[in-house]
């Protein structure tokens, strides 16, 4: 994969689920709702100065697309929520947003 391009879609891993779990509260606060399920299904990555993760999340009644930025390890910074989209379906493709 070249810098800036999106990887192929991959099944979510425990590391991806952990990043999603860390953003759940922030998204719930912004959306003013509680998600009974918040399960990472699949993801794509984009190499920048760090990595953007585009993650499809099963939110129970709807799917979400969540974008998390993970800085380079030497920065010492934690992954952070960049943006997200609600109202998605299981079949919506993960694309750059």
N, CA, C and O atoms as a GROMACS GRO file, in nm:
protein
  388
    1UNK      N    1   0.085  -0.119   0.000
    1UNK     CA    2   0.000   0.000   0.000
    1UNK      C    3   0.089   0.124   0.000
    1UNK      O    4   0.184   0.132   0.078
    2UNK      N    5   0.060   0.219  -0.087
    2UNK     CA    6   0.137   0.342  -0.092
    2UNK      C    7   0.085   0.442   0.010
    2UNK      O    8  -0.029   0.434   0.055
    3UNK      N    9   0.171   0.536   0.048
    3UNK     CA   10   0.130   0.638   0.144
    3UNK      C   11   0.011   0.714   0.087
    3UNK      O   12   0.012   0.753  -0.030
    4UNK      N   13  -0.089   0.736   0.169
    4UNK     CA   14  -0.208   0.809   0.127
    4UNK      C   15  -0.318   0.723   0.071
    4UNK      O   16  -0.435   0.763   0.072
    5UNK      N   17  -0.285   0.603   0.022
    5UNK     CA   18  -0.387   0.515  -0.034
    5UNK      C   19  -0.453   0.432   0.074
    5UNK      O   20  -0.396   0.410   0.181
    6UNK      N   21  -0.574   0.386   0.046
    6UNK     CA   22  -0.645   0.302   0.142
    6UNK      C   23  -0.610   0.155   0.121
    6UNK      O   24  -0.598   0.109   0.007
    7UNK      N   25  -0.593   0.083   0.230
    7UNK     CA   26  -0.566  -0.061   0.223
    7UNK      C   27  -0.693  -0.134   0.181
    7UNK      O   28  -0.800  -0.075   0.171
    8UNK      N   29  -0.678  -0.263   0.158
    8UNK     CA   30  -0.796  -0.347   0.137
    8UNK      C   31  -0.871  -0.357   0.269
    8UNK      O   32  -0.816  -0.328   0.376
    9UNK      N   33  -0.997  -0.400   0.262
    9UNK     CA   34  -1.078  -0.417   0.382
    9UNK      C   35  -1.032  -0.544   0.453
    9UNK      O   36  -1.013  -0.648   0.390
   10UNK      N   37  -1.013  -0.534   0.585
   10UNK     CA   38  -0.968  -0.647   0.665
   10UNK      C   39  -1.065  -0.668   0.780
   10UNK      O   40  -1.129  -0.574   0.825
   11UNK      N   41  -1.077  -0.793   0.829
   11UNK     CA   42  -1.161  -0.818   0.947
   11UNK      C   43  -1.103  -0.746   1.069
   11UNK      O   44  -0.981  -0.737   1.085
   12UNK      N   45  -1.190  -0.696   1.155
   12UNK     CA   46  -1.145  -0.626   1.275
   12UNK      C   47  -1.067  -0.720   1.366
   12UNK      O   48  -1.096  -0.839   1.374
   13UNK      N   49  -0.968  -0.665   1.435
   13UNK     CA   50  -0.884  -0.739   1.529
   13UNK      C   51  -0.911  -0.687   1.670
   13UNK      O   52  -0.978  -0.585   1.686
   14UNK      N   53  -0.860  -0.755   1.772
   14UNK     CA   54  -0.877  -0.703   1.909
   14UNK      C   55  -0.820  -0.561   1.926
   14UNK      O   56  -0.877  -0.482   2.000
   15UNK      N   57  -0.709  -0.529   1.857
   15UNK     CA   58  -0.652  -0.394   1.866
   15UNK      C   59  -0.749  -0.291   1.809
   15UNK      O   60  -0.764  -0.182   1.865
   16UNK      N   61  -0.815  -0.324   1.699
   16UNK     CA   62  -0.913  -0.234   1.637
   16UNK      C   63  -1.032  -0.216   1.732
   16UNK      O   64  -1.079  -0.104   1.752
   17UNK      N   65  -1.080  -0.326   1.792
   17UNK     CA   66  -1.192  -0.316   1.886
   17UNK      C   67  -1.155  -0.228   2.005
   17UNK      O   68  -1.238  -0.152   2.054
   18UNK      N   69  -1.032  -0.238   2.052
   18UNK     CA   70  -0.988  -0.158   2.166
   18UNK      C   71  -0.992  -0.008   2.130
   18UNK      O   72  -1.035   0.073   2.212
   19UNK      N   73  -0.949   0.028   2.009
   19UNK     CA   74  -0.955   0.168   1.968
   19UNK      C   75  -1.100   0.215   1.958
   19UNK      O   76  -1.133   0.326   2.000
   20UNK      N   77  -1.188   0.130   1.903
   20UNK     CA   78  -1.330   0.164   1.892
   20UNK      C   79  -1.391   0.183   2.031
   20UNK      O   80  -1.467   0.276   2.054
   21UNK      N   81  -1.357   0.093   2.123
   21UNK     CA   82  -1.409   0.104   2.260
   21UNK      C   83  -1.372   0.238   2.322
   21UNK      O   84  -1.450   0.296   2.397
   22UNK      N   85  -1.251   0.286   2.292
   22UNK     CA   86  -1.205   0.413   2.349
   22UNK      C   87  -1.280   0.534   2.293
   22UNK      O   88  -1.278   0.640   2.355
   23UNK      N   89  -1.346   0.518   2.178
   23UNK     CA   90  -1.420   0.631   2.118
   23UNK      C   91  -1.570   0.625   2.147
   23UNK      O   92  -1.642   0.721   2.122
   24UNK      N   93  -1.618   0.513   2.200
   24UNK     CA   94  -1.762   0.492   2.219
   24UNK      C   95  -1.826   0.604   2.301
   24UNK      O   96  -1.927   0.661   2.261
   25UNK      N   97  -1.768   0.637   2.415
   25UNK     CA   98  -1.824   0.740   2.502
   25UNK      C   99  -1.832   0.875   2.435
   25UNK      O  100  -1.931   0.947   2.451
   26UNK      N  101  -1.729   0.910   2.359
   26UNK     CA  102  -1.725   1.038   2.288
   26UNK      C  103  -1.836   1.046   2.183
   26UNK      O  104  -1.903   1.148   2.170
   27UNK      N  105  -1.854   0.937   2.109
   27UNK     CA  106  -1.958   0.934   2.006
   27UNK      C  107  -2.096   0.936   2.071
   27UNK      O  108  -2.185   1.008   2.025
   28UNK      N  109  -2.114   0.859   2.177
   28UNK     CA  110  -2.244   0.858   2.246
   28UNK      C  111  -2.279   0.997   2.297
   28UNK      O  112  -2.395   1.039   2.289
   29UNK      N  113  -2.182   1.068   2.349
   29UNK     CA  114  -2.206   1.204   2.400
   29UNK      C  115  -2.247   1.297   2.286
   29UNK      O  116  -2.342   1.375   2.299
   30UNK      N  117  -2.175   1.290   2.174
   30UNK     CA  118  -2.206   1.376   2.060
   30UNK      C  119  -2.341   1.344   1.999
   30UNK      O  120  -2.412   1.434   1.953
   31UNK      N  121  -2.378   1.216   1.998
   31UNK     CA  122  -2.504   1.172   1.938
   31UNK      C  123  -2.619   1.174   2.037
   31UNK      O  124  -2.735   1.158   1.998
   32UNK      N  125  -2.589   1.192   2.164
   32UNK     CA  126  -2.689   1.191   2.271
   32UNK      C  127  -2.770   1.061   2.269
   32UNK      O  128  -2.893   1.062   2.279
   33UNK      N  129  -2.698   0.949   2.256
   33UNK     CA  130  -2.761   0.817   2.260
   33UNK      C  131  -2.662   0.716   2.314
   33UNK      O  132  -2.542   0.741   2.319
   34UNK      N  133  -2.714   0.601   2.355
   34UNK     CA  134  -2.630   0.493   2.405
   34UNK      C  135  -2.639   0.376   2.308
   34UNK      O  136  -2.747   0.338   2.265
   35UNK      N  137  -2.524   0.322   2.275
   35UNK     CA  138  -2.519   0.204   2.187
   35UNK      C  139  -2.502   0.080   2.273
   35UNK      O  140  -2.403   0.067   2.345
   36UNK      N  141  -2.600  -0.012   2.266
   36UNK     CA  142  -2.592  -0.135   2.344
   36UNK      C  143  -2.484  -0.227   2.287
   36UNK      O  144  -2.423  -0.306   2.359
   37UNK      N  145  -2.462  -0.217   2.158
   37UNK     CA  146  -2.357  -0.292   2.088
   37UNK      C  147  -2.266  -0.188   2.025
   37UNK      O  148  -2.314  -0.086   1.975
   38UNK      N  149  -2.137  -0.211   2.026
   38UNK     CA  150  -2.042  -0.122   1.961
   38UNK      C  151  -1.925  -0.209   1.917
   38UNK      O  152  -1.816  -0.205   1.975
   39UNK      N  153  -1.952  -0.289   1.812
   39UNK     CA  154  -1.858  -0.393   1.772
   39UNK      C  155  -1.793  -0.360   1.638
   39UNK      O  156  -1.861  -0.340   1.537
   40UNK      N  157  -1.661  -0.355   1.639
   40UNK     CA  158  -1.585  -0.334   1.515
   40UNK      C  159  -1.602  -0.457   1.427
   40UNK      O  160  -1.583  -0.570   1.472
   41UNK      N  161  -1.637  -0.434   1.299
   41UNK     CA  162  -1.660  -0.544   1.205
   41UNK      C  163  -1.542  -0.560   1.108
   41UNK      O  164  -1.488  -0.669   1.092
   42UNK      N  165  -1.505  -0.450   1.046
   42UNK     CA  166  -1.396  -0.452   0.949
   42UNK      C  167  -1.333  -0.314   0.945
   42UNK      O  168  -1.388  -0.217   0.997
   43UNK      N  169  -1.214  -0.307   0.881
   43UNK     CA  170  -1.145  -0.178   0.876
   43UNK      C  171  -1.055  -0.168   0.755
   43UNK      O  172  -1.021  -0.267   0.690
   44UNK      N  173  -1.016  -0.045   0.727
   44UNK     CA  174  -0.916  -0.015   0.626
   44UNK      C  175  -0.819   0.083   0.691
   44UNK      O  176  -0.854   0.152   0.786
   45UNK      N  177  -0.697   0.088   0.640
   45UNK     CA  178  -0.600   0.184   0.692
   45UNK      C  179  -0.550   0.275   0.580
   45UNK      O  180  -0.556   0.241   0.462
   46UNK      N  181  -0.501   0.391   0.623
   46UNK     CA  182  -0.439   0.486   0.531
   46UNK      C  183  -0.313   0.537   0.601
   46UNK      O  184  -0.320   0.593   0.710
   47UNK      N  185  -0.199   0.516   0.537
   47UNK     CA  186  -0.074   0.564   0.594
   47UNK      C  187  -0.056   0.712   0.565
   47UNK      O  188  -0.057   0.756   0.450
   48UNK      N  189  -0.040   0.788   0.671
   48UNK     CA  190  -0.010   0.931   0.664
   48UNK      C  191   0.109   0.949   0.758
   48UNK      O  192   0.190   0.857   0.767
   49UNK      N  193   0.123   1.060   0.826
   49UNK     CA  194   0.228   1.068   0.930
   49UNK      C  195   0.167   1.007   1.055
   49UNK      O  196   0.133   1.077   1.150
   50UNK      N  197   0.155   0.875   1.053
   50UNK     CA  198   0.077   0.796   1.148
   50UNK      C  199  -0.017   0.712   1.062
   50UNK      O  200   0.012   0.690   0.944
   51UNK      N  201  -0.126   0.667   1.118
   51UNK     CA  202  -0.221   0.585   1.043
   51UNK      C  203  -0.364   0.629   1.071
   51UNK      O  204  -0.403   0.646   1.186
   52UNK      N  205  -0.442   0.646   0.964
   52UNK     CA  206  -0.586   0.665   0.977
   52UNK      C  207  -0.651   0.528   0.967
   52UNK      O  208  -0.619   0.449   0.878
   53UNK      N  209  -0.741   0.500   1.060
   53UNK     CA  210  -0.819   0.376   1.058
   53UNK      C  211  -0.963   0.411   1.025
   53UNK      O  212  -1.024   0.494   1.093
   54UNK      N  213  -1.018   0.349   0.922
   54UNK     CA  214  -1.158   0.364   0.884
   54UNK      C  215  -1.225   0.234   0.926
   54UNK      O  216  -1.196   0.128   0.870
   55UNK      N  217  -1.315   0.241   1.024
   55UNK     CA  218  -1.367   0.121   1.087
   55UNK      C  219  -1.519   0.115   1.077
   55UNK      O  220  -1.587   0.212   1.111
   56UNK      N  221  -1.571   0.001   1.031
   56UNK     CA  222  -1.716  -0.022   1.029
   56UNK      C  223  -1.755  -0.080   1.164
   56UNK      O  224  -1.699  -0.180   1.208
   57UNK      N  225  -1.851  -0.015   1.231
   57UNK     CA  226  -1.892  -0.055   1.365
   57UNK      C  227  -2.040  -0.090   1.366
   57UNK      O  228  -2.123  -0.014   1.316
   58UNK      N  229  -2.072  -0.206   1.424
   58UNK     CA  230  -2.212  -0.245   1.445
   58UNK      C  231  -2.259  -0.177   1.572
   58UNK      O  232  -2.213  -0.209   1.682
   59UNK      N  233  -2.352  -0.081   1.556
   59UNK     CA  234  -2.405  -0.008   1.671
   59UNK      C  235  -2.537  -0.062   1.720
   59UNK      O  236  -2.605   0.004   1.800
   60UNK      N  237  -2.577  -0.180   1.674
   60UNK     CA  238  -2.704  -0.239   1.716
   60UNK      C  239  -2.813  -0.211   1.615
   60UNK      O  240  -2.845  -0.297   1.533
   61UNK      N  241  -2.872  -0.090   1.620
   61UNK     CA  242  -2.981  -0.055   1.529
   61UNK      C  243  -2.930   0.007   1.400
   61UNK      O  244  -3.005   0.020   1.302
   62UNK      N  245  -2.805   0.046   1.398
   62UNK     CA  246  -2.744   0.104   1.279
   62UNK      C  247  -2.595   0.075   1.281
   62UNK      O  248  -2.539   0.034   1.383
   63UNK      N  249  -2.533   0.096   1.167
   63UNK     CA  250  -2.389   0.084   1.159
   63UNK      C  251  -2.330   0.224   1.157
   63UNK      O  252  -2.394   0.320   1.115
   64UNK      N  253  -2.207   0.234   1.203
   64UNK     CA  254  -2.134   0.360   1.200
   64UNK      C  255  -2.003   0.336   1.127
   64UNK      O  256  -1.950   0.225   1.128
   65UNK      N  257  -1.953   0.440   1.065
   65UNK     CA  258  -1.818   0.439   1.010
   65UNK      C  259  -1.739   0.536   1.097
   65UNK      O  260  -1.775   0.653   1.109
   66UNK      N  261  -1.632   0.486   1.157
   66UNK     CA  262  -1.554   0.563   1.252
   66UNK      C  263  -1.413   0.579   1.197
   66UNK      O  264  -1.352   0.483   1.150
   67UNK      N  265  -1.361   0.703   1.203
   67UNK     CA  266  -1.224   0.730   1.158
   67UNK      C  267  -1.141   0.767   1.281
   67UNK      O  268  -1.171   0.863   1.351
   68UNK      N  269  -1.036   0.689   1.304
   68UNK     CA  270  -0.948   0.711   1.418
   68UNK      C  271  -0.806   0.732   1.366
   68UNK      O  272  -0.759   0.658   1.280
   69UNK      N  273  -0.741   0.835   1.418
   69UNK     CA  274  -0.602   0.862   1.380
   69UNK      C  275  -0.509   0.811   1.490
   69UNK      O  276  -0.525   0.845   1.607
   70UNK      N  277  -0.413   0.728   1.450
   70UNK     CA  278  -0.313   0.677   1.544
   70UNK      C  279  -0.178   0.736   1.505
   70UNK      O  280  -0.123   0.703   1.400
   71UNK      N  281  -0.124   0.825   1.590
   71UNK     CA  282   0.005   0.888   1.560
   71UNK      C  283   0.119   0.786   1.558
   71UNK      O  284   0.102   0.672   1.603
   72UNK      N  285   0.232   0.827   1.506
   72UNK     CA  286   0.350   0.741   1.507
   72UNK      C  287   0.388   0.711   1.652
   72UNK      O  288   0.370   0.796   1.739
   73UNK      N  289   0.441   0.591   1.678
   73UNK     CA  290   0.471   0.551   1.816
   73UNK      C  291   0.562   0.650   1.891
   73UNK      O  292   0.542   0.674   2.010
   74UNK      N  293   0.660   0.707   1.822
   74UNK     CA  294   0.753   0.797   1.891
   74UNK      C  295   0.689   0.927   1.938
   74UNK      O  296   0.749   1.000   2.017
   75UNK      N  297   0.567   0.959   1.890
   75UNK     CA  298   0.500   1.082   1.934
   75UNK      C  299   0.452   1.070   2.078
   75UNK      O  300   0.436   1.171   2.147
   76UNK      N  301   0.428   0.945   2.123
   76UNK     CA  302   0.378   0.925   2.258
   76UNK      C  303   0.231   0.958   2.274
   76UNK      O  304   0.178   0.949   2.385
   77UNK      N  305   0.163   0.996   2.164
   77UNK     CA  306   0.022   1.032   2.170
   77UNK      C  307  -0.066   0.909   2.150
   77UNK      O  308  -0.026   0.811   2.087
   78UNK      N  309  -0.187   0.916   2.204
   78UNK     CA  310  -0.283   0.806   2.191
   78UNK      C  311  -0.368   0.826   2.066
   78UNK      O  312  -0.377   0.937   2.014
   79UNK      N  313  -0.430   0.717   2.016
   79UNK     CA  314  -0.523   0.730   1.903
   79UNK      C  315  -0.638   0.823   1.940
   79UNK      O  316  -0.680   0.829   2.055
   80UNK      N  317  -0.689   0.895   1.839
   80UNK     CA  318  -0.800   0.987   1.865
   80UNK      C  319  -0.904   0.979   1.755
   80UNK      O  320  -0.874   0.951   1.640
   81UNK      N  321  -1.029   1.005   1.794
   81UNK     CA  322  -1.141   1.007   1.701
   81UNK      C  323  -1.126   1.128   1.611
   81UNK      O  324  -1.117   1.241   1.659
   82UNK      N  325  -1.124   1.106   1.480
   82UNK     CA  326  -1.114   1.216   1.384
   82UNK      C  327  -1.252   1.255   1.335
   82UNK      O  328  -1.287   1.373   1.333
   83UNK      N  329  -1.331   1.156   1.295
   83UNK     CA  330  -1.467   1.181   1.247
   83UNK      C  331  -1.544   1.049   1.248
   83UNK      O  332  -1.486   0.942   1.267
   84UNK      N  333  -1.673   1.060   1.226
   84UNK     CA  334  -1.756   0.940   1.219
   84UNK      C  335  -1.882   0.972   1.142
   84UNK      O  336  -1.919   1.089   1.126
   85UNK      N  337  -1.948   0.867   1.093
   85UNK     CA  338  -2.074   0.880   1.020
   85UNK      C  339  -2.172   0.779   1.078
   85UNK      O  340  -2.137   0.663   1.099
   86UNK      N  341  -2.294   0.823   1.104
   86UNK     CA  342  -2.399   0.735   1.154
   86UNK      C  343  -2.496   0.702   1.041
   86UNK      O  344  -2.484   0.756   0.931
   87UNK      N  345  -2.592   0.613   1.067
   87UNK     CA  346  -2.694   0.581   0.969
   87UNK      C  347  -2.646   0.494   0.855
   87UNK      O  348  -2.707   0.492   0.748
   88UNK      N  349  -2.538   0.422   0.876
   88UNK     CA  350  -2.485   0.333   0.774
   88UNK      C  351  -2.550   0.196   0.785
   88UNK      O  352  -2.613   0.164   0.885
   89UNK      N  353  -2.534   0.115   0.681
   89UNK     CA  354  -2.586  -0.022   0.682
   89UNK      C  355  -2.468  -0.119   0.674
   89UNK      O  356  -2.355  -0.078   0.648
   90UNK      N  357  -2.496  -0.246   0.696
   90UNK     CA  358  -2.391  -0.350   0.690
   90UNK      C  359  -2.325  -0.356   0.553
   90UNK      O  360  -2.208  -0.393   0.543
   91UNK      N  361  -2.398  -0.319   0.448
   91UNK     CA  362  -2.345  -0.331   0.312
   91UNK      C  363  -2.277  -0.204   0.261
   91UNK      O  364  -2.216  -0.206   0.154
   92UNK      N  365  -2.285  -0.093   0.335
   92UNK     CA  366  -2.219   0.031   0.291
   92UNK      C  367  -2.067   0.011   0.288
   92UNK      O  368  -2.010  -0.034   0.388
   93UNK      N  369  -2.001   0.045   0.177
   93UNK     CA  370  -1.857   0.027   0.170
   93UNK      C  371  -1.783   0.130   0.256
   93UNK      O  372  -1.828   0.244   0.272
   94UNK      N  373  -1.670   0.088   0.309
   94UNK     CA  374  -1.584   0.180   0.384
   94UNK      C  375  -1.503   0.259   0.283
   94UNK      O  376  -1.420   0.203   0.210
   95UNK      N  377  -1.527   0.389   0.278
   95UNK     CA  378  -1.453   0.476   0.188
   95UNK      C  379  -1.394   0.591   0.266
   95UNK      O  380  -1.428   0.610   0.383
   96UNK      N  381  -1.308   0.667   0.204
   96UNK     CA  382  -1.245   0.782   0.270
   96UNK      C  383  -1.352   0.883   0.309
   96UNK      O  384  -1.438   0.917   0.228
   97UNK      N  385  -1.348   0.931   0.432
   97UNK     CA  386  -1.439   1.038   0.476
   97UNK      C  387  -1.369   1.126   0.575
   97UNK      O  388  -1.427   1.222   0.625
   0.00000   0.00000   0.00000
